[in-house]
mmCIF file of C-alpha atoms in Angstrom:
data_model
loop_
_atom_site.group_PDB
_atom_site.id
_atom_site.type_symbol
_atom_site.label_atom_id
_atom_site.label_comp_id
_atom_site.label_asym_id
_atom_site.label_seq_id
_atom_site.Cartn_x
_atom_site.Cartn_y
_atom_site.Cartn_z
ATOM 1 C CA ALA O 615 -11.930 -8.082 -8.643
ATOM 2 C CA GLN O 616 -12.012 -6.968 -5.036
ATOM 3 C CA ARG O 617 -8.882 -8.381 -3.475
ATOM 4 C CA VAL O 618 -9.141 -6.844 -0.006
ATOM 5 C CA THR O 619 -12.405 -6.453 1.876
ATOM 6 C CA GLN O 620 -12.904 -4.481 5.041
ATOM 7 C CA PRO O 621 -16.551 -4.996 5.934
ATOM 8 C CA GLU O 622 -16.803 -2.220 8.520
ATOM 9 C CA LYS O 623 -16.515 1.385 7.375
ATOM 10 C CA LEU O 624 -17.015 2.680 10.909
ATOM 11 C CA LEU O 625 -16.194 1.070 14.248
ATOM 12 C CA SER O 626 -16.604 2.567 17.692
ATOM 13 C CA VAL O 627 -15.367 1.033 20.928
ATOM 14 C CA PHE O 628 -14.939 2.288 24.463
ATOM 15 C CA LYS O 629 -11.508 2.961 25.879
ATOM 16 C CA GLY O 630 -10.140 -0.194 27.455
ATOM 17 C CA ALA O 631 -12.366 -2.495 25.416
ATOM 18 C CA PRO O 632 -10.950 -5.007 22.931
ATOM 19 C CA VAL O 633 -10.995 -4.039 19.297
ATOM 20 C CA GLU O 634 -10.898 -6.114 16.140
ATOM 21 C CA LEU O 635 -10.782 -4.650 12.643
ATOM 22 C CA LYS O 636 -11.675 -7.228 10.043
ATOM 23 C CA CYS O 637 -9.878 -7.835 6.781
ATOM 24 C CA ASN O 638 -10.476 -10.598 4.250
ATOM 25 C CA TYR O 639 -8.564 -11.063 1.059
ATOM 26 C CA SER O 640 -8.815 -12.865 -2.228
ATOM 27 C CA TYR O 641 -5.561 -13.718 -3.954
ATOM 28 C CA SER O 642 -4.354 -16.859 -5.693
ATOM 29 C CA GLY O 643 -0.606 -16.333 -5.303
ATOM 30 C CA SER O 644 1.552 -15.746 -2.242
ATOM 31 C CA PRO O 645 0.353 -12.551 -0.630
ATOM 32 C CA GLU O 646 1.988 -10.311 1.871
ATOM 33 C CA LEU O 647 -0.492 -8.587 4.131
ATOM 34 C CA PHE O 648 -0.139 -5.225 5.789
ATOM 35 C CA TRP O 649 -2.056 -2.807 7.943
ATOM 36 C CA TYR O 650 -1.606 0.876 7.214
ATOM 37 C CA VAL O 651 -2.935 3.609 9.489
ATOM 38 C CA GLN O 652 -3.752 7.260 9.009
ATOM 39 C CA TYR O 653 -4.065 9.370 12.140
ATOM 40 C CA SER O 654 -5.824 12.717 11.996
ATOM 41 C CA ARG O 655 -3.826 15.252 9.948
ATOM 42 C CA GLN O 656 -1.030 12.762 9.335
ATOM 43 C CA ARG O 657 0.007 10.806 6.294
ATOM 44 C CA LEU O 658 -0.702 7.169 5.674
ATOM 45 C CA GLN O 659 1.909 4.995 7.361
ATOM 46 C CA LEU O 660 2.693 1.349 7.914
ATOM 47 C CA LEU O 661 1.405 -0.112 11.163
ATOM 48 C CA LEU O 662 2.457 -3.723 10.773
ATOM 49 C CA ARG O 663 3.077 -6.490 8.263
ATOM 50 C CA HIS O 664 2.353 -10.163 8.710
ATOM 51 C CA ILE O 665 5.859 -11.457 8.038
ATOM 52 C CA SER O 666 7.249 -9.406 10.922
ATOM 53 C CA ARG O 667 4.968 -11.067 13.456
ATOM 54 C CA GLU O 668 5.432 -8.025 15.651
ATOM 55 C CA SER O 669 3.120 -6.262 18.029
ATOM 56 C CA ILE O 670 3.061 -2.556 17.198
ATOM 57 C CA LYS O 671 1.372 -0.133 19.606
ATOM 58 C CA GLY O 672 -0.292 -3.162 21.164
ATOM 59 C CA PHE O 673 -1.807 -4.275 17.843
ATOM 60 C CA THR O 674 -1.340 -7.742 16.394
ATOM 61 C CA ALA O 675 -2.596 -9.375 13.222
ATOM 62 C CA ASP O 676 -2.451 -13.036 12.302
ATOM 63 C CA LEU O 677 -2.611 -14.251 8.736
ATOM 64 C CA ASN O 678 -5.167 -17.055 8.482
ATOM 65 C CA LYS O 679 -4.723 -18.612 5.064
ATOM 66 C CA GLY O 680 -7.605 -21.020 5.567
ATOM 67 C CA GLU O 681 -10.064 -18.190 6.182
ATOM 68 C CA THR O 682 -8.111 -15.756 3.988
ATOM 69 C CA SER O 683 -8.234 -13.225 6.777
ATOM 70 C CA PHE O 684 -5.829 -10.788 8.410
ATOM 71 C CA HIS O 685 -7.789 -9.226 11.233
ATOM 72 C CA LEU O 686 -6.184 -6.514 13.359
ATOM 73 C CA LYS O 687 -6.614 -6.867 17.095
ATOM 74 C CA LYS O 688 -5.823 -5.001 20.265
ATOM 75 C CA PRO O 689 -6.913 -6.176 23.715
ATOM 76 C CA PHE O 690 -7.363 -2.724 25.263
ATOM 77 C CA ALA O 691 -8.170 0.214 22.986
ATOM 78 C CA GLN O 692 -6.728 3.645 23.737
ATOM 79 C CA GLU O 693 -8.022 7.043 22.632
ATOM 80 C CA GLU O 694 -4.907 7.580 20.525
ATOM 81 C CA ASP O 695 -5.865 4.529 18.453
ATOM 82 C CA SER O 696 -8.649 6.543 16.816
ATOM 83 C CA ALA O 697 -7.686 6.639 13.164
ATOM 84 C CA MET O 698 -8.405 5.281 9.692
ATOM 85 C CA TYR O 699 -7.067 1.768 9.175
ATOM 86 C CA TYR O 700 -6.403 0.189 5.789
ATOM 87 C CA CYS O 701 -5.657 -3.445 5.142
ATOM 88 C CA ALA O 702 -3.385 -3.961 2.141
ATOM 89 C CA LEU O 703 -2.029 -6.850 0.120
ATOM 90 C CA SER O 704 0.898 -7.204 -2.219
ATOM 91 C CA GLU O 705 2.454 -10.135 -3.993
ATOM 92 C CA ALA O 706 5.270 -11.591 -1.931
ATOM 93 C CA ASN O 707 8.781 -10.426 -2.740
ATOM 94 C CA THR O 708 7.757 -7.899 -5.353
ATOM 95 C CA GLY O 709 6.716 -4.849 -3.364
ATOM 96 C CA ASN O 710 5.083 -3.801 -6.581
ATOM 97 C CA GLN O 711 1.335 -3.299 -6.623
ATOM 98 C CA PHE O 712 -0.480 -2.899 -3.336
ATOM 99 C CA TYR O 713 -4.209 -3.554 -3.130
ATOM 100 C CA PHE O 714 -5.896 -1.563 -0.387
ATOM 101 C CA GLY O 715 -9.237 -2.117 1.269
ATOM 102 C CA THR O 716 -11.733 0.691 1.628
ATOM 103 C CA GLY O 717 -10.666 1.352 5.190
ATOM 104 C CA THR O 718 -12.221 1.256 8.644
ATOM 105 C CA SER O 719 -12.553 4.409 10.690
ATOM 106 C CA LEU O 720 -11.970 3.513 14.337
ATOM 107 C CA THR O 721 -13.216 5.785 17.088
ATOM 108 C CA VAL O 722 -12.253 5.039 20.665
ATOM 109 C CA ILE O 723 -14.741 6.624 23.029
ATOM 110 C CA PRO O 724 -13.246 7.948 26.271
ATOM 111 C CA GLU V 1301 16.005 12.042 6.590
ATOM 112 C CA THR V 1302 13.698 13.815 4.164
ATOM 113 C CA GLY V 1303 10.231 12.370 3.752
ATOM 114 C CA VAL V 1304 8.105 12.122 0.632
ATOM 115 C CA THR V 1305 6.960 15.511 -0.583
ATOM 116 C CA GLN V 1306 4.288 16.225 -3.160
ATOM 117 C CA SER V 1307 3.230 19.325 -5.043
ATOM 118 C CA PRO V 1308 0.890 20.992 -5.478
ATOM 119 C CA THR V 1309 -1.218 20.173 -2.429
ATOM 120 C CA HIS V 1310 -4.457 21.319 -4.035
ATOM 121 C CA LEU V 1311 -5.455 22.221 -7.555
ATOM 122 C CA ILE V 1312 -8.572 22.776 -9.598
ATOM 123 C CA LYS V 1313 -8.840 21.992 -13.297
ATOM 124 C CA THR V 1314 -11.633 21.803 -15.842
ATOM 125 C CA ARG V 1315 -12.637 18.871 -17.978
ATOM 126 C CA GLY V 1316 -10.318 18.225 -20.897
ATOM 127 C CA GLN V 1317 -7.331 19.953 -19.332
ATOM 128 C CA GLN V 1318 -4.049 18.314 -18.457
ATOM 129 C CA VAL V 1319 -2.347 18.150 -15.068
ATOM 130 C CA THR V 1320 1.138 17.316 -13.792
ATOM 131 C CA LEU V 1321 1.709 16.255 -10.206
ATOM 132 C CA ARG V 1322 5.161 16.022 -8.686
ATOM 133 C CA CYS V 1323 6.749 13.863 -6.045
ATOM 134 C CA SER V 1324 10.127 13.792 -4.347
ATOM 135 C CA SER V 1325 10.899 10.408 -2.862
ATOM 136 C CA GLN V 1326 12.303 9.816 0.585
ATOM 137 C CA SER V 1327 16.082 9.978 0.614
ATOM 138 C CA GLY V 1328 17.627 6.589 -0.088
ATOM 139 C CA HIS V 1329 14.542 5.277 -1.861
ATOM 140 C CA ASN V 1330 14.696 4.254 -5.504
ATOM 141 C CA THR V 1331 11.091 3.353 -6.286
ATOM 142 C CA VAL V 1332 8.034 5.554 -6.602
ATOM 143 C CA SER V 1333 4.426 4.423 -6.780
ATOM 144 C CA TRP V 1334 1.352 6.527 -7.487
ATOM 145 C CA TYR V 1335 -2.076 5.876 -6.061
ATOM 146 C CA GLN V 1336 -5.466 7.458 -6.640
ATOM 147 C CA GLN V 1337 -7.765 7.730 -3.642
ATOM 148 C CA ALA V 1338 -11.349 8.710 -4.356
ATOM 149 C CA LEU V 1339 -13.537 9.934 -1.513
ATOM 150 C CA GLY V 1340 -14.454 7.092 0.833
ATOM 151 C CA GLN V 1341 -12.226 4.596 -0.947
ATOM 152 C CA GLY V 1342 -8.840 3.089 -0.327
ATOM 153 C CA PRO V 1343 -5.827 4.011 -2.461
ATOM 154 C CA GLN V 1344 -5.842 2.430 -5.942
ATOM 155 C CA PHE V 1345 -2.566 1.596 -7.646
ATOM 156 C CA ILE V 1346 -1.870 3.609 -10.786
ATOM 157 C CA PHE V 1347 1.726 2.615 -11.559
ATOM 158 C CA GLN V 1348 5.203 2.219 -10.145
ATOM 159 C CA TYR V 1349 8.559 3.471 -11.391
ATOM 160 C CA TYR V 1350 11.882 1.798 -10.723
ATOM 161 C CA ARG V 1351 15.156 2.846 -12.352
ATOM 162 C CA GLU V 1352 13.239 5.343 -14.477
ATOM 163 C CA GLU V 1353 11.089 2.612 -16.043
ATOM 164 C CA GLU V 1354 7.460 1.754 -15.442
ATOM 165 C CA ASN V 1355 7.438 -1.347 -13.236
ATOM 166 C CA GLY V 1356 3.812 -2.335 -13.052
ATOM 167 C CA ARG V 1357 0.559 -0.602 -13.866
ATOM 168 C CA GLY V 1358 -2.925 -0.778 -12.438
ATOM 169 C CA ASN V 1359 -6.215 -0.541 -14.269
ATOM 170 C CA PHE V 1360 -5.858 3.034 -15.484
ATOM 171 C CA PRO V 1361 -6.114 4.291 -19.079
ATOM 172 C CA PRO V 1362 -3.076 5.485 -21.068
ATOM 173 C CA ARG V 1363 -3.958 9.131 -20.442
ATOM 174 C CA PHE V 1364 -2.385 8.505 -17.024
ATOM 175 C CA SER V 1365 1.344 8.569 -17.594
ATOM 176 C CA GLY V 1366 4.424 9.123 -15.514
ATOM 177 C CA LEU V 1367 8.112 9.733 -15.358
ATOM 178 C CA GLN V 1368 10.889 9.020 -12.932
ATOM 179 C CA PHE V 1369 14.027 11.119 -12.971
ATOM 180 C CA PRO V 1370 17.642 10.124 -12.149
ATOM 181 C CA ASN V 1371 17.245 11.613 -8.660
ATOM 182 C CA TYR V 1372 14.252 9.243 -8.188
ATOM 183 C CA SER V 1373 11.698 12.046 -8.122
ATOM 184 C CA SER V 1374 8.623 11.444 -10.213
ATOM 185 C CA GLU V 1375 5.759 13.060 -12.094
ATOM 186 C CA LEU V 1376 2.241 11.893 -12.737
ATOM 187 C CA ASN V 1377 0.579 13.343 -15.832
ATOM 188 C CA VAL V 1378 -3.098 13.069 -16.585
ATOM 189 C CA ASN V 1379 -4.407 14.182 -19.962
ATOM 190 C CA ALA V 1380 -7.975 14.934 -21.045
ATOM 191 C CA LEU V 1381 -9.196 15.250 -17.468
ATOM 192 C CA GLU V 1382 -12.588 13.811 -16.615
ATOM 193 C CA LEU V 1383 -14.843 14.612 -13.672
ATOM 194 C CA ASP V 1384 -14.124 11.174 -12.186
ATOM 195 C CA ASP V 1385 -10.435 12.028 -11.982
ATOM 196 C CA SER V 1386 -11.250 14.203 -8.980
ATOM 197 C CA ALA V 1387 -9.401 12.504 -6.132
ATOM 198 C CA LEU V 1388 -6.437 12.595 -3.802
ATOM 199 C CA TYR V 1389 -3.303 11.451 -5.603
ATOM 200 C CA LEU V 1390 -0.770 9.820 -3.344
ATOM 201 C CA CYS V 1391 2.861 9.239 -4.061
ATOM 202 C CA ALA V 1392 4.716 6.554 -2.128
ATOM 203 C CA SER V 1393 8.390 5.718 -2.206
ATOM 204 C CA SER V 1394 10.079 2.492 -1.258
ATOM 205 C CA LEU V 1395 13.419 0.772 -1.486
ATOM 206 C CA VAL V 1396 14.042 -2.111 -3.844
ATOM 207 C CA ARG V 1397 17.422 -3.751 -3.484
ATOM 208 C CA GLY V 1398 17.897 -6.594 -5.940
ATOM 209 C CA ALA V 1399 15.595 -9.448 -5.016
ATOM 210 C CA SER V 1400 15.003 -7.988 -1.588
ATOM 211 C CA VAL V 1401 12.006 -5.775 -1.299
ATOM 212 C CA THR V 1402 11.141 -3.939 1.881
ATOM 213 C CA GLY V 1403 7.484 -3.859 1.034
ATOM 214 C CA GLU V 1404 6.997 -0.728 3.104
ATOM 215 C CA LEU V 1405 5.543 2.250 1.347
ATOM 216 C CA PHE V 1406 6.310 5.738 2.629
ATOM 217 C CA PHE V 1407 3.528 8.075 1.590
ATOM 218 C CA GLY V 1408 3.385 11.754 0.853
ATOM 219 C CA GLU V 1409 0.493 13.895 1.999
ATOM 220 C CA GLY V 1410 -1.072 13.864 -1.424
ATOM 221 C CA SER V 1411 -2.252 16.261 -4.106
ATOM 222 C CA ARG V 1412 -5.973 16.885 -4.096
ATOM 223 C CA LEU V 1413 -7.263 17.350 -7.621
ATOM 224 C CA THR V 1414 -10.711 18.733 -8.335
ATOM 225 C CA VAL V 1415 -11.999 18.562 -11.894
ATOM 226 C CA LEU V 1416 -14.923 20.859 -12.706
#
């Protein structure tokens, strides 16, 4: 069963425009949600996790349990934000199996 | 601090052969997970090793097996290779400390396997 859905494979925005990468999940237990990012020629790395409630590189993501969503947002996109973004879910307090979405490739147009 | 390293970076095998992929975890990490990433897909969980024991397994057949060594490095073995096994295999290490789990995976750059 698909646990994490990222509906957009490709997303292009202009520099300075707001950006939102969508993520919906399906999980009956207590999930932890994450966003991982892969910049060009770099390895996959953690961007942020919902329990931290931090803003990383200007990005924020709010867990909406009612809508089962964890959308990633940034008010003003920068060229260096161009990358592949993966939403991921794991069961809380286990750190065991992560379920990844299919990813969204973000291109910020100068 | 040494990051996650994987070897080999690329390899080509034929159907029916066997392959072993290797991973050295980040220093201080005690858990290794393996993921398969097919083209255009997100990483799919194969299994995780903690204290040299398998600690969770995804929906992969038994011909996918693994090991973790006392120094926390790990191997992924795939027997009887099939064409669909062609993918990028990612190793990720993390730190599990009792009931506290960091939840952050540190990934290697992957081993790209092509099965002909």
